[in-house]
XYZ file of C-alpha atoms in Angstrom:
717
model
C 92.857 -29.507 158.352
C 89.769 -28.911 156.103
C 89.824 -28.788 152.345
C 86.816 -27.657 150.156
C 86.925 -28.281 146.403
C 84.169 -27.076 143.977
C 82.275 -29.475 141.780
C 82.217 -28.321 138.182
C 79.595 -29.488 135.610
C 82.080 -29.990 132.776
C 81.411 -33.842 132.744
C 77.954 -32.821 131.481
C 79.301 -30.084 129.004
C 82.305 -31.556 127.230
C 82.427 -28.515 124.886
C 82.160 -25.900 127.621
C 85.057 -23.391 128.197
C 86.659 -24.928 131.247
C 88.616 -21.688 132.110
C 88.040 -20.635 135.660
C 87.975 -16.899 136.219
C 85.822 -14.236 137.878
C 82.607 -15.867 136.908
C 81.509 -18.710 139.198
C 80.858 -21.981 137.400
C 80.622 -24.631 140.180
C 77.271 -26.218 140.848
C 78.428 -27.620 144.223
C 81.353 -28.471 146.390
C 82.861 -31.225 148.679
C 84.609 -30.906 151.903
C 87.156 -33.169 153.470
C 88.691 -33.221 156.978
C 91.984 -34.859 157.856
C 94.796 -34.401 160.447
C 97.175 -33.198 157.744
C 96.858 -31.263 154.374
C 97.772 -34.350 152.249
C 95.003 -36.515 153.856
C 92.179 -33.817 153.601
C 93.318 -33.078 149.980
C 93.279 -36.646 148.780
C 89.909 -37.329 150.458
C 88.443 -34.258 148.766
C 89.628 -35.512 145.441
C 87.922 -38.870 145.998
C 84.747 -37.160 147.219
C 84.364 -35.335 143.882
C 83.422 -38.662 142.191
C 85.559 -38.200 139.187
C 86.847 -41.745 139.427
C 90.259 -40.297 140.752
C 91.857 -42.000 143.715
C 95.283 -40.495 143.115
C 96.884 -37.481 141.518
C 97.892 -39.357 138.418
C 95.794 -38.374 135.385
C 96.081 -40.517 132.318
C 95.450 -37.516 129.996
C 98.288 -35.421 131.523
C 100.888 -38.239 131.084
C 100.488 -37.856 127.355
C 101.262 -33.960 127.346
C 104.661 -32.453 126.668
C 106.170 -30.239 129.337
C 105.384 -27.148 127.208
C 101.600 -28.180 127.048
C 101.582 -28.861 130.894
C 103.052 -25.431 131.441
C 100.307 -23.873 129.429
C 97.683 -25.929 131.376
C 98.844 -24.924 134.808
C 99.127 -21.217 133.865
C 95.432 -21.184 132.782
C 93.319 -22.324 135.688
C 90.695 -24.975 134.945
C 89.051 -27.921 136.818
C 92.013 -30.274 135.895
C 94.797 -28.007 136.740
C 95.843 -29.778 139.796
C 96.528 -32.953 137.945
C 98.742 -31.108 135.432
C 100.634 -29.597 138.248
C 101.210 -32.953 139.801
C 102.478 -34.196 136.396
C 104.945 -31.301 136.346
C 106.250 -32.327 139.698
C 106.403 -35.987 138.582
C 108.817 -34.739 135.715
C 110.956 -32.891 138.274
C 110.053 -29.461 137.231
C 111.397 -27.002 139.808
C 109.092 -26.226 142.785
C 109.899 -22.414 142.832
C 109.206 -22.218 139.102
C 105.910 -23.906 139.442
C 105.030 -21.547 142.205
C 106.143 -18.530 140.093
C 104.157 -19.448 136.963
C 101.016 -20.482 138.721
C 100.804 -18.115 141.718
C 100.182 -21.113 143.972
C 102.018 -20.773 147.213
C 105.170 -22.965 147.582
C 103.679 -24.428 150.745
C 101.063 -26.222 148.641
C 103.422 -27.076 145.846
C 105.672 -28.937 148.551
C 102.541 -30.719 150.041
C 101.498 -31.926 146.484
C 105.069 -33.012 145.928
C 104.776 -35.139 149.083
C 101.947 -37.037 147.534
C 103.500 -37.417 144.193
C 106.832 -38.630 145.610
C 104.934 -41.392 147.531
C 103.043 -42.260 144.319
C 106.232 -42.573 142.418
C 107.842 -44.704 145.180
C 104.828 -47.084 145.078
C 105.107 -47.619 141.373
C 108.519 -49.282 141.724
C 107.391 -51.782 144.399
C 105.286 -54.964 144.598
C 102.867 -55.559 147.467
C 105.284 -58.006 149.160
C 107.873 -55.086 149.403
C 105.547 -52.803 151.351
C 106.364 -52.675 155.049
C 103.836 -52.140 157.874
C 105.497 -48.820 158.616
C 105.169 -47.674 154.961
C 101.531 -48.610 154.774
C 100.732 -46.840 157.976
C 102.361 -43.604 156.713
C 100.502 -43.864 153.439
C 97.191 -44.301 155.139
C 98.126 -41.348 157.593
C 98.589 -39.257 154.401
C 95.192 -40.056 153.122
C 95.940 -42.633 150.513
C 93.028 -44.851 149.734
C 93.299 -48.724 149.425
C 92.288 -48.368 145.850
C 94.933 -45.641 145.093
C 97.662 -47.844 146.721
C 96.412 -50.958 144.983
C 96.448 -49.159 141.497
C 100.074 -48.422 141.830
C 101.028 -51.823 143.099
C 98.809 -53.402 140.466
C 96.661 -55.313 142.924
C 93.049 -55.034 143.930
C 91.954 -52.647 146.812
C 90.907 -55.880 148.609
C 94.461 -57.059 148.764
C 95.579 -53.844 150.472
C 92.509 -54.014 152.804
C 93.610 -57.587 153.805
C 97.176 -56.343 154.465
C 95.777 -53.490 156.700
C 93.786 -56.015 158.635
C 96.699 -58.282 159.101
C 98.806 -55.520 160.520
C 95.855 -54.023 162.481
C 96.000 -50.666 160.612
C 92.550 -49.177 160.959
C 91.271 -45.585 160.836
C 90.172 -43.994 164.118
C 87.597 -41.239 164.167
C 88.006 -37.760 165.788
C 85.384 -35.389 166.679
C 85.358 -31.989 164.994
C 86.094 -29.568 167.741
C 83.686 -26.675 167.116
C 84.733 -24.706 170.268
C 88.367 -24.376 169.481
C 89.396 -26.065 172.620
C 87.776 -23.437 174.826
C 84.920 -25.588 176.016
C 84.180 -29.242 175.762
C 82.674 -29.709 172.287
C 79.764 -32.121 172.147
C 79.149 -32.083 168.436
C 78.833 -35.854 167.193
C 80.595 -34.918 164.050
C 83.482 -37.149 163.014
C 86.411 -37.541 160.405
C 88.720 -40.490 160.004
C 92.366 -40.229 160.741
C 95.149 -42.829 161.377
C 97.224 -41.238 164.016
C 95.352 -40.609 167.305
C 93.015 -42.351 169.727
C 89.461 -42.985 168.728
C 86.792 -40.515 169.978
C 83.719 -42.370 168.877
C 81.539 -44.143 171.321
C 79.673 -47.017 169.824
C 76.249 -47.557 171.387
C 74.487 -50.844 171.501
C 71.183 -49.290 170.303
C 69.531 -50.368 167.001
C 70.990 -47.931 164.405
C 70.692 -47.229 160.716
C 73.191 -45.640 158.426
C 71.810 -43.323 155.659
C 74.146 -42.567 152.787
C 74.085 -38.999 151.393
C 74.538 -38.135 147.772
C 77.847 -36.077 147.882
C 78.332 -32.859 145.807
C 75.558 -31.096 144.073
C 75.633 -31.502 140.328
C 73.311 -31.304 137.354
C 71.082 -34.402 137.567
C 71.692 -34.974 141.268
C 70.862 -31.956 143.306
C 69.492 -30.857 146.709
C 66.421 -33.173 146.323
C 68.460 -36.090 147.630
C 69.586 -34.076 150.611
C 66.000 -33.414 151.251
C 65.243 -37.147 151.101
C 68.151 -38.082 153.492
C 67.097 -35.515 156.114
C 63.431 -36.701 156.061
C 64.602 -40.294 156.351
C 66.603 -39.409 159.442
C 63.671 -37.580 161.005
C 61.468 -40.693 160.468
C 63.981 -42.988 161.876
C 64.361 -40.770 164.959
C 60.662 -40.831 165.465
C 60.898 -44.674 165.545
C 63.498 -44.418 168.281
C 66.327 -45.636 165.970
C 69.846 -44.147 166.311
C 70.687 -42.363 163.046
C 74.077 -42.148 161.304
C 74.673 -40.031 158.151
C 77.725 -40.401 155.790
C 78.095 -37.360 153.465
C 80.724 -34.895 152.314
C 78.824 -31.861 151.134
C 79.143 -28.845 153.398
C 76.283 -26.993 151.723
C 73.643 -29.482 152.890
C 71.154 -29.821 155.822
C 72.200 -33.513 156.193
C 75.631 -32.444 157.234
C 74.378 -30.051 159.940
C 75.637 -31.670 163.228
C 72.203 -31.610 164.887
C 70.265 -33.545 162.296
C 71.512 -37.099 162.918
C 72.800 -38.708 166.016
C 76.133 -39.138 164.352
C 77.635 -37.529 161.245
C 80.652 -38.848 159.447
C 82.190 -36.293 157.065
C 83.831 -38.775 154.685
C 84.065 -39.531 151.013
C 81.203 -41.864 149.663
C 83.696 -44.587 148.507
C 83.479 -48.282 149.175
C 86.443 -48.088 151.530
C 85.309 -45.170 153.619
C 81.832 -46.372 153.937
C 82.911 -49.954 154.869
C 85.231 -48.604 157.574
C 82.336 -46.831 159.240
C 80.009 -49.751 158.991
C 82.704 -52.077 160.356
C 82.898 -49.729 163.373
C 79.212 -48.857 164.027
C 77.828 -52.445 163.072
C 74.313 -50.944 162.203
C 71.040 -52.836 161.796
C 71.168 -51.800 158.034
C 72.061 -49.156 155.490
C 69.670 -46.983 153.395
C 70.826 -46.219 149.830
C 67.518 -45.030 148.205
C 67.898 -41.443 149.285
C 71.416 -40.698 147.996
C 70.742 -40.738 144.277
C 73.000 -42.630 141.895
C 76.059 -42.077 144.322
C 74.492 -44.313 146.980
C 72.907 -46.681 144.615
C 76.388 -47.447 143.139
C 77.500 -48.825 146.465
C 74.687 -51.559 146.558
C 76.705 -54.339 144.856
C 79.721 -53.773 147.048
C 77.825 -53.786 150.297
C 75.978 -56.909 149.396
C 79.260 -58.727 148.626
C 80.396 -57.741 152.191
C 77.199 -59.171 153.599
C 75.968 -55.759 154.800
C 72.125 -55.459 155.096
C 70.683 -52.983 152.637
C 67.279 -51.727 153.903
C 64.698 -51.601 151.175
C 65.626 -52.463 147.560
C 68.891 -54.406 147.307
C 71.495 -54.707 144.563
C 69.847 -57.545 142.554
C 66.593 -55.607 142.393
C 68.446 -52.425 141.432
C 70.139 -54.414 138.643
C 66.793 -55.674 137.331
C 65.746 -52.044 136.786
C 69.041 -50.633 135.491
C 70.375 -53.454 133.279
C 68.748 -53.084 129.888
C 68.608 -56.778 129.027
C 67.197 -57.838 132.448
C 64.704 -54.930 132.297
C 63.381 -55.893 128.904
C 63.007 -59.515 129.956
C 61.041 -58.156 132.936
C 58.741 -55.979 130.719
C 58.280 -59.076 128.465
C 57.202 -61.221 131.360
C 54.787 -58.684 132.600
C 53.386 -57.991 129.113
C 54.244 -54.205 129.407
C 55.091 -52.153 126.258
C 58.310 -50.129 125.807
C 59.379 -48.236 122.733
C 61.079 -50.803 120.382
C 64.822 -50.547 120.177
C 68.174 -52.332 120.079
C 71.958 -51.999 120.512
C 74.123 -51.641 117.424
C 77.846 -51.920 117.084
C 78.504 -50.146 113.743
C 77.199 -47.537 111.383
C 75.717 -50.033 108.839
C 73.671 -52.019 111.342
C 72.595 -48.601 112.990
C 71.279 -47.300 109.650
C 69.464 -50.558 109.050
C 67.875 -50.369 112.454
C 66.866 -46.750 111.896
C 65.171 -47.823 108.605
C 63.272 -50.729 110.181
C 62.090 -48.771 113.354
C 61.053 -45.758 111.334
C 62.171 -42.165 112.014
C 62.395 -40.289 114.431
C 64.681 -42.439 116.605
C 66.270 -41.728 119.924
C 69.854 -42.661 120.146
C 72.348 -42.737 123.112
C 75.615 -44.328 124.328
C 74.890 -47.503 126.392
C 76.315 -46.415 129.687
C 75.040 -43.113 130.706
C 73.326 -41.149 133.567
C 71.179 -37.981 133.326
C 70.698 -38.528 129.604
C 74.350 -37.728 128.684
C 75.018 -37.958 124.974
C 71.390 -38.630 123.835
C 69.928 -37.199 120.710
C 66.735 -37.632 118.607
C 67.375 -38.024 114.890
C 64.803 -37.397 112.143
C 66.322 -38.983 109.037
C 69.217 -41.169 107.728
C 71.585 -38.312 107.290
C 71.353 -37.151 110.911
C 71.519 -40.692 112.324
C 74.781 -41.401 110.133
C 76.320 -38.131 111.529
C 75.585 -39.123 115.172
C 76.637 -42.794 114.807
C 79.987 -41.797 113.119
C 80.852 -39.486 116.074
C 79.749 -42.032 118.631
C 81.902 -44.789 117.192
C 84.948 -42.622 116.723
C 84.636 -41.610 120.481
C 84.086 -45.235 121.776
C 84.553 -48.436 119.769
C 84.104 -50.674 122.788
C 80.502 -50.066 123.577
C 77.258 -50.295 121.625
C 74.958 -47.345 120.713
C 71.377 -47.932 121.711
C 68.623 -47.033 119.073
C 65.002 -46.742 120.227
C 61.901 -45.766 118.299
C 61.206 -42.168 119.431
C 57.498 -41.638 120.281
C 56.476 -38.070 120.225
C 53.993 -38.656 123.013
C 52.855 -37.283 126.358
C 55.333 -38.146 129.193
C 53.774 -39.169 132.448
C 55.723 -39.649 135.676
C 55.007 -41.258 139.131
C 56.864 -41.658 142.349
C 55.519 -44.624 144.264
C 56.079 -46.361 147.584
C 55.881 -50.119 147.725
C 55.919 -52.420 150.706
C 56.236 -55.599 148.656
C 52.457 -56.161 148.394
C 50.787 -52.887 147.930
C 51.802 -49.497 146.454
C 50.840 -45.943 147.097
C 51.094 -43.269 144.343
C 51.029 -39.851 145.910
C 50.382 -38.259 142.493
C 50.430 -38.827 138.740
C 52.546 -36.113 137.000
C 52.380 -34.909 133.470
C 55.096 -33.262 131.496
C 54.223 -30.184 129.558
C 56.958 -30.819 126.947
C 56.587 -33.866 124.767
C 58.821 -36.763 125.358
C 62.430 -36.146 124.353
C 63.102 -33.283 126.820
C 64.907 -34.769 129.996
C 62.462 -35.074 132.795
C 64.654 -32.810 134.949
C 64.279 -30.007 132.366
C 60.576 -30.362 131.639
C 57.828 -28.252 133.215
C 55.841 -30.863 135.354
C 52.163 -30.555 136.212
C 50.405 -32.150 139.097
C 47.632 -33.342 138.980
C 48.106 -34.534 135.423
C 45.788 -32.327 133.245
C 45.308 -34.453 130.118
C 45.494 -38.026 131.311
C 42.244 -40.118 130.825
C 40.916 -42.333 133.486
C 41.800 -45.425 131.463
C 45.456 -44.402 131.211
C 45.460 -43.568 135.029
C 44.240 -47.088 135.650
C 47.051 -48.513 133.488
C 49.682 -46.280 135.186
C 48.536 -47.811 138.567
C 48.444 -51.305 137.148
C 52.020 -51.103 135.560
C 53.511 -49.385 138.579
C 52.119 -52.117 140.922
C 53.265 -55.001 138.627
C 56.758 -53.508 138.226
C 57.305 -52.593 141.838
C 56.279 -55.930 143.118
C 58.046 -58.008 140.486
C 61.325 -56.100 141.077
C 60.840 -56.462 144.671
C 60.937 -52.795 145.755
C 60.729 -52.067 149.426
C 60.474 -48.287 149.630
C 60.711 -45.867 146.707
C 60.281 -46.318 142.972
C 60.183 -43.657 140.127
C 58.691 -44.591 136.706
C 58.528 -42.587 133.537
C 55.825 -43.484 130.886
C 54.910 -42.256 127.457
C 51.387 -42.150 126.166
C 51.417 -42.368 122.509
C 48.240 -42.735 120.288
C 46.281 -43.957 123.321
C 48.746 -46.647 124.363
C 50.984 -46.648 127.399
C 54.720 -47.406 127.226
C 57.347 -47.587 129.942
C 60.602 -45.682 129.229
C 62.549 -45.740 132.565
C 62.362 -47.210 136.061
C 64.487 -45.802 138.922
C 64.544 -48.112 142.026
C 65.186 -44.950 144.370
C 63.895 -41.635 145.367
C 63.889 -39.218 142.406
C 64.232 -35.434 141.893
C 60.431 -34.966 142.093
C 60.015 -36.294 145.602
C 60.250 -33.003 147.399
C 57.976 -31.383 144.844
C 55.169 -34.082 145.218
C 55.623 -34.202 148.930
C 55.054 -30.526 149.285
C 51.954 -30.426 147.018
C 50.172 -33.782 147.611
C 50.292 -33.684 151.431
C 51.892 -37.190 151.560
C 55.216 -37.341 153.475
C 56.741 -39.671 150.854
C 60.074 -40.144 152.439
C 58.762 -40.723 155.924
C 56.368 -43.437 154.530
C 59.098 -45.104 152.395
C 61.438 -45.254 155.447
C 58.766 -46.858 157.582
C 58.128 -49.446 154.922
C 61.833 -50.128 154.724
C 61.781 -50.832 158.389
C 58.967 -53.382 157.962
C 55.717 -51.519 158.371
C 52.832 -52.065 155.903
C 51.155 -49.272 153.859
C 47.660 -50.312 154.839
C 48.567 -49.717 158.563
C 50.142 -46.228 158.029
C 47.045 -44.272 157.187
C 47.472 -42.975 153.812
C 45.804 -45.685 152.062
C 47.053 -47.545 148.852
C 46.837 -47.002 145.084
C 46.526 -43.417 143.895
C 46.158 -40.772 146.615
C 43.273 -38.340 146.547
C 44.462 -35.428 144.382
C 44.161 -31.832 145.671
C 41.863 -29.195 143.942
C 44.811 -26.942 143.236
C 47.230 -27.225 140.278
C 50.994 -27.140 140.902
C 53.757 -26.708 138.295
C 57.505 -27.269 138.596
C 59.461 -24.925 136.223
C 63.133 -25.636 135.700
C 65.728 -22.845 135.998
C 69.004 -22.909 134.007
C 72.467 -21.484 134.642
C 73.685 -21.620 131.021
C 74.572 -17.981 131.015
C 77.459 -18.916 133.429
C 78.918 -21.462 131.120
C 80.498 -20.291 127.837
C 80.128 -22.558 124.788
C 77.350 -24.613 126.275
C 74.320 -25.600 124.259
C 71.106 -23.959 125.589
C 68.416 -25.931 123.744
C 66.434 -28.688 125.481
C 66.840 -32.244 124.674
C 67.228 -35.682 126.287
C 70.328 -34.579 128.273
C 69.542 -32.611 131.573
C 70.833 -29.094 131.847
C 68.933 -27.363 134.539
C 70.479 -26.468 137.932
C 67.281 -25.845 139.873
C 63.556 -25.229 139.715
C 60.581 -23.209 141.070
C 57.066 -24.043 141.956
C 53.914 -22.261 140.852
C 50.529 -23.018 142.489
C 47.142 -21.955 141.238
C 43.395 -22.864 141.008
C 43.828 -23.352 137.313
C 46.722 -24.463 135.092
C 47.183 -21.010 133.640
C 47.525 -19.389 137.051
C 50.001 -22.086 138.219
C 52.112 -21.759 135.025
C 51.915 -17.909 135.068
C 53.351 -17.937 138.715
C 55.966 -20.536 137.721
C 57.068 -18.592 134.662
C 57.225 -15.387 136.857
C 59.341 -17.101 139.495
C 61.667 -18.642 136.934
C 62.067 -15.218 135.187
C 60.319 -16.304 131.968
C 57.521 -13.966 131.167
C 56.455 -12.580 127.839
C 57.024 -8.884 128.165
C 53.812 -6.857 127.944
C 55.161 -3.766 126.182
C 57.081 -5.693 123.538
C 57.133 -6.225 120.470
C 59.788 -8.111 118.543
C 60.210 -12.004 118.507
C 63.195 -13.488 116.544
C 62.031 -16.780 115.173
C 64.051 -19.488 113.303
C 62.256 -22.832 113.185
C 63.306 -26.259 112.098
C 61.273 -27.598 109.126
C 59.705 -30.445 111.430
C 57.984 -27.854 113.394
C 57.029 -24.975 111.102
C 53.301 -25.740 110.924
C 52.974 -25.967 114.652
C 54.869 -22.657 115.039
C 52.470 -20.920 112.546
C 49.368 -21.646 114.706
C 51.225 -20.066 117.752
C 52.386 -17.185 115.712
C 48.896 -16.225 114.798
C 47.975 -15.954 118.481
C 51.170 -13.934 119.160
C 50.324 -11.554 116.446
C 46.868 -11.036 118.063
C 48.642 -10.192 121.331
C 50.508 -7.416 119.568
C 53.845 -9.108 118.693
C 55.736 -8.820 115.481
C 58.424 -11.027 113.922
C 61.872 -10.905 112.597
C 63.221 -14.184 110.927
C 65.698 -15.531 108.263
C 64.343 -16.564 104.756
C 62.760 -19.994 105.473
C 60.722 -19.190 108.508
C 59.865 -15.705 106.913
C 58.375 -17.374 103.862
C 56.258 -19.798 106.094
C 54.992 -16.739 108.146
C 54.163 -14.793 105.122
C 52.288 -17.680 103.441
C 50.122 -17.724 106.567
C 49.402 -13.997 106.283
C 51.656 -12.865 109.098
C 53.968 -9.870 108.462
C 57.693 -10.429 109.073
C 60.849 -8.526 108.717
C 63.452 -10.728 107.044
C 67.149 -10.691 108.088
C 70.271 -12.325 106.638
C 71.569 -15.635 107.900
C 75.020 -15.362 109.639
C 76.944 -16.342 106.473
C 75.049 -13.976 104.187
C 76.850 -10.837 105.336
C 75.939 -8.014 107.769
C 73.585 -6.854 109.088
C 72.391 -10.250 109.831
C 70.489 -12.151 112.485
C 73.308 -11.867 115.134
C 73.339 -8.133 114.889
C 69.589 -7.967 115.698
C 70.520 -9.849 119.028
C 73.594 -8.053 119.842
C 71.874 -4.707 119.301
C 69.129 -5.820 121.729
C 66.345 -5.185 119.090
C 64.519 -8.483 120.007
C 62.848 -9.439 123.298
C 62.504 -13.186 122.788
C 64.297 -15.711 120.592
C 62.374 -18.829 119.440
C 64.901 -21.257 117.973
C 64.252 -24.951 117.476
C 67.658 -26.791 117.024
C 68.409 -28.744 113.961
C 70.117 -32.202 114.612
C 73.730 -32.997 114.829
C 74.100 -29.603 116.413
C 77.559 -28.390 117.213
C 79.191 -25.120 118.363
C 79.708 -24.125 114.662
C 76.099 -24.298 113.602
C 74.141 -20.982 113.255
C 71.423 -22.123 115.660
C 73.943 -22.756 118.503
C 75.631 -19.401 117.885
C 72.132 -17.618 117.907
C 71.125 -19.219 121.130
C 74.455 -18.609 122.848
C 74.495 -14.936 121.777
C 70.925 -14.316 123.056
C 71.613 -15.983 126.465
C 74.814 -13.862 127.003
C 72.696 -10.771 126.117
C 70.132 -11.789 128.705
C 67.394 -12.460 126.209
C 64.984 -15.270 126.864
C 65.474 -18.277 124.445
C 62.778 -20.877 123.974
C 63.536 -24.046 122.057
C 60.405 -26.166 122.383
C 56.998 -25.465 121.046
C 55.175 -26.738 124.072
C 56.806 -24.127 126.368
C 56.056 -21.451 123.876
C 52.385 -22.480 123.615
C 52.154 -22.532 127.394
C 53.699 -19.055 127.603
C 51.175 -17.655 125.019
C 48.305 -19.263 126.848
C 49.128 -17.464 130.091
C 49.874 -14.214 128.403
C 46.384 -14.298 126.819
C 44.887 -14.521 130.349
C 47.219 -12.113 132.028
C 47.987 -9.625 129.371
C 46.195 -6.708 130.987
C 47.498 -7.247 134.505
C 50.686 -6.056 136.234
C 52.914 -9.023 137.030
C 51.431 -10.145 140.304
C 48.149 -8.225 140.422
C 45.223 -10.337 141.179
C 47.184 -13.543 142.059
C 46.071 -15.328 145.058
C 48.179 -17.333 147.589
C 46.924 -20.822 148.519
C 47.870 -22.751 151.616
C 49.187 -26.194 150.565
């Protein structure tokens, strides 16, 4: 029995309209296999990495029956938990089926799970019989799910299983429907038949995949997993992949020697390792999903190849990381953690604005903002502490500098940097959303030397074996470190393709004990090519109603394209074309509403746009700035000043490009938000950073008289 569940990006976009209809909103999916519906369904829920191990959802327990009815009648990503809660309250099955349109077969199956959950709630662990535990495991219940209802740790349930000899067995997926003997080494766990896995006595390595594709953790980690397996095979090592994403190459049955299609939870991963007894496990190529397993595997005395959990901790724990930078005498932007509004405002004052603020426990830049004055900081802090009183807010000095990024390989003694990348947008735009240039275009030899020096010191001090990704800021001629990731990053495929260095293969060989100096690609910074490559992000915000479009510290892009040229302009032009972001030749009208902090910068770009033949329409403030610089502009009303207003010019498709820089404390009621959303929904390009606009103008100046691809060359990489 196979169940596929989509992965939606609503954890990133809290304010998005979660209604599921005819417009696809998922960024990825998971697949689970079991010997019955309940088992496959519960496995799929665990695979989504929502922190859900049962069908009980705390948010749903607080709702009235009327509210639950409304929730199930309007499909969204949490509907299944509302449905389970209705069953829990003994709502009639046939009525649920009627109001939701969900077949009564599935309602009964979900009821089977809910009934077992309710039964568990009334028991203690001593009252659970062997027979009952076996049945629960056969239905796909996890040790953690069972433990939560019995109020004991998953480890207690694990020990009970061991005592009673209740272990999963693994069945092969029969891809030939019983017609022929299937020889696909492709397995799923079950509790009720004989085991079909043959464990060899060869040296073997387990590679942990990255689960469903989501914003911030995409196909790049699948790329890394597959290349790691290829490298291990070349070394004659047996390869085992654990992953649950049906869209990926790593879950093709002919990539690894064995594939386990399982949730990437502690229990499921441990069961496979117990069975296969590998030489070691590789976590570096599965993104944050795999890295999160490091501590657990170390506690279970399982060998992690490459960087282990203490080293990961040194890079991810803020206090340990700061102590490390202090010891190495490496600068980072000044900052601190605050617990209330008063101390936050004091800190803002002493650091000096602008400051970067964020909650203290985030991934992918979730909840980060840059604030430019006390009023904006107060607005953010008030909201942050209302949402979460238990955790501090981190405040850092925001340096409006040039962001530089490297992926490096370290063998414990030497490092190899395949390329130094530079971000086109100034710091403050999430690295996954910025246009990235390689080789770096504006980085001096002195700064390059410092990048090499800092990378080497950090990698060796942390104890990296394999991959490390570091992000720097250059501000007023000084280099600062802003982030260190002790794993493969989203730029690995990009740099591998354009530098000619097989990064993942080298990192894998290093993890297995080889030294960089013996591999043949040298050490330090690799020789850079004579072509320029740019990575341009692509966004799907059109698909997600009520989602902010502007770029900031929180990642929003769902993919990217590559542009390659002899010059930066040629590479950018190809990248913009591929991402669907060109300045239309025959146009005309640009709608501009610019934040006060950036008006001067915009004026200098507007003069060039005027020379290219563009004209402007703006609201009062921006219009006055343009006029005072001698640029003609048509003035329109703000939204609240009556019609016809700025929104009408967008709705009537009068403009071809919207340039709008967001004001802070932005929310869905602000004018800027409404302007950007309306433009995106009308398929009008929206630009929210001056750096991107400047790059578009530079390329437009070079290519203004050409048809879109006329005169563009193709280069072998």
